[in-house]
Coordinates of C-alpha atoms in Angstrom, one line a residue:
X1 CA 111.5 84.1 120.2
X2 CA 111.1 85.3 116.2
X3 CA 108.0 85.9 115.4
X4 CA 106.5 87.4 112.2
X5 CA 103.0 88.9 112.4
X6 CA 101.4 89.9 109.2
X7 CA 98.7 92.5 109.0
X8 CA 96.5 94.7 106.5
X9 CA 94.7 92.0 104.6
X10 CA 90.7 92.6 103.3
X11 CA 88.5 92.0 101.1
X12 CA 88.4 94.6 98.0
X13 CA 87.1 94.8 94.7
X14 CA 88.5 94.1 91.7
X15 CA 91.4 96.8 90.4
X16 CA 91.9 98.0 94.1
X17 CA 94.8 97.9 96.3
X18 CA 96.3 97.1 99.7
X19 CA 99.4 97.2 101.7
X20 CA 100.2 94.3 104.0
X21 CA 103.0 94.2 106.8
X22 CA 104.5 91.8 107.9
X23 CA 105.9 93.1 112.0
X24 CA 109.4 91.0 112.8
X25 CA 110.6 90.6 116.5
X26 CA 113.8 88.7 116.9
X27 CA 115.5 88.8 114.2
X28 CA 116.9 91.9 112.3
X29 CA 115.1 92.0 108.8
X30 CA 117.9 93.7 107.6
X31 CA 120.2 90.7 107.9
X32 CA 117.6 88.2 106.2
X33 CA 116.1 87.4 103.1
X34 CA 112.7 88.2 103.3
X35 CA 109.8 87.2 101.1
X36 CA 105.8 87.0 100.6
X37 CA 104.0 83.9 99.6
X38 CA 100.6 83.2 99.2
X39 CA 98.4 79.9 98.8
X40 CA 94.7 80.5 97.3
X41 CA 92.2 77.4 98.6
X42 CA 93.3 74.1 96.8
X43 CA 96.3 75.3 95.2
X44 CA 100.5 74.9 96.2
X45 CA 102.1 78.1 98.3
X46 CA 103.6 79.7 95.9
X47 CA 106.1 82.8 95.9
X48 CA 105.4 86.3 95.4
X49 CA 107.7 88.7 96.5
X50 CA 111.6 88.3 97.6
X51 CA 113.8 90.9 98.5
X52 CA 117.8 90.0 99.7
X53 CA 120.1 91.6 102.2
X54 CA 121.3 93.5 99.7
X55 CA 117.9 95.1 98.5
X56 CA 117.7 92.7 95.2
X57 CA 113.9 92.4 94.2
X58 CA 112.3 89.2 92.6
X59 CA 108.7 89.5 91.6
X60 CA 106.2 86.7 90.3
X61 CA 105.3 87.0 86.9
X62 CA 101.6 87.3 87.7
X63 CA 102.4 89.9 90.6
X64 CA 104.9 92.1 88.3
X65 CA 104.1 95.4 87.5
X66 CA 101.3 95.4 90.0
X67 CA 103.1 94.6 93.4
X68 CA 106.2 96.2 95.3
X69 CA 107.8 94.6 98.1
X70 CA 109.8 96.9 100.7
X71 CA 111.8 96.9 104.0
X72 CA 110.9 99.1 106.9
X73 CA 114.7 98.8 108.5
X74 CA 113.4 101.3 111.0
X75 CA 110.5 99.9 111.9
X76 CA 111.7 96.1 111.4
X77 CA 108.7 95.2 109.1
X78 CA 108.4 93.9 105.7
X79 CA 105.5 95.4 103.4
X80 CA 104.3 94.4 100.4
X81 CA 102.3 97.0 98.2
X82 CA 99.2 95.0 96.2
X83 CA 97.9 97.2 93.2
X84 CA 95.4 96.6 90.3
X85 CA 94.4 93.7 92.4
X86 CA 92.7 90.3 90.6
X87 CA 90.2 88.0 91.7
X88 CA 93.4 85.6 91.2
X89 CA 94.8 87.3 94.0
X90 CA 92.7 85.9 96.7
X91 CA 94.9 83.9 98.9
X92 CA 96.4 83.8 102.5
X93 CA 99.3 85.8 102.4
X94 CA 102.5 85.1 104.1
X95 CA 105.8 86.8 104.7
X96 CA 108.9 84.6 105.6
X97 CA 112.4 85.1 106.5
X98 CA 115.9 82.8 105.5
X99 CA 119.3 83.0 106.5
X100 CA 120.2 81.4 103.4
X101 CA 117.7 81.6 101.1
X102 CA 118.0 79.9 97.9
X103 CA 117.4 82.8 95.8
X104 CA 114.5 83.7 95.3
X105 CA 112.1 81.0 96.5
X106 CA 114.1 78.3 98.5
X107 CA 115.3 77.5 102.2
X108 CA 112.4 80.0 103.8
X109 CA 112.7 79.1 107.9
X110 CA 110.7 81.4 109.8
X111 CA 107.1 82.1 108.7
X112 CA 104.3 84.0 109.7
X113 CA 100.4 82.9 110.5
X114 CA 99.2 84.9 107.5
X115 CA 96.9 88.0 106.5
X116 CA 93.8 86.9 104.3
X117 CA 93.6 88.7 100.8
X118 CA 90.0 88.5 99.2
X119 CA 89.6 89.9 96.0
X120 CA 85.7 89.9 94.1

């Protein structure tokens, strides 16, 4: 089975950070497209971090400049590195995984349950 666990949300104050992880079992994260998404109470899931197979980066305008997505190849997990944080960053926060993802956003197929990100 694939699953993706995601891990290292809280709630912080304004201007702080966190580093959430995102733990993948079966499936090699090095062969997939993997992403974060995040939907706040009330709003659409929206995207806001992608990074390819071949280690291209696509960031949210909102997110850019503050937040860094990574791969752990070693460690099969996916981590995404929240700085400067914003009240408009509370959300759920989800990482996802495609086999062929429609760059940067599209064709997501395996998802994770989701870390909570509260930000006041």
């Amino acid at each position: 089975d694939v699953q993706l666990v995601e891990s290292g949300g809280d709630s912080v104050q304004v201007g702080g950070s966190l580093r959430l992880s995102c733990t993948v079992s079966g499936i090699t994260i090095s062969e997939y497209a993997m992403a974060w998404f995040r939907q706040a109470p009330g709003k659409a899931r929206e995207g806001v971090a992608a990074i390819d197979q071949d280690g291209k980066m696509s960031y949210a305008e909102s997110v850019k400049g503050r937040f860094t997505i990574a791969k752990g190849d070693a460690k099969n997990t996916l981590y995404l590195d929240m700085n400067n944080l914003e009240p408009e960053d509370t959300a759920m926060y989800h990482c996802a995984a495609a086999t062929d993802c429609r760059w940067p956003w599209g064709n997501y197929n395996v998802w994770g349950q989701g870390t909570q990100v509260t930000v006041s």
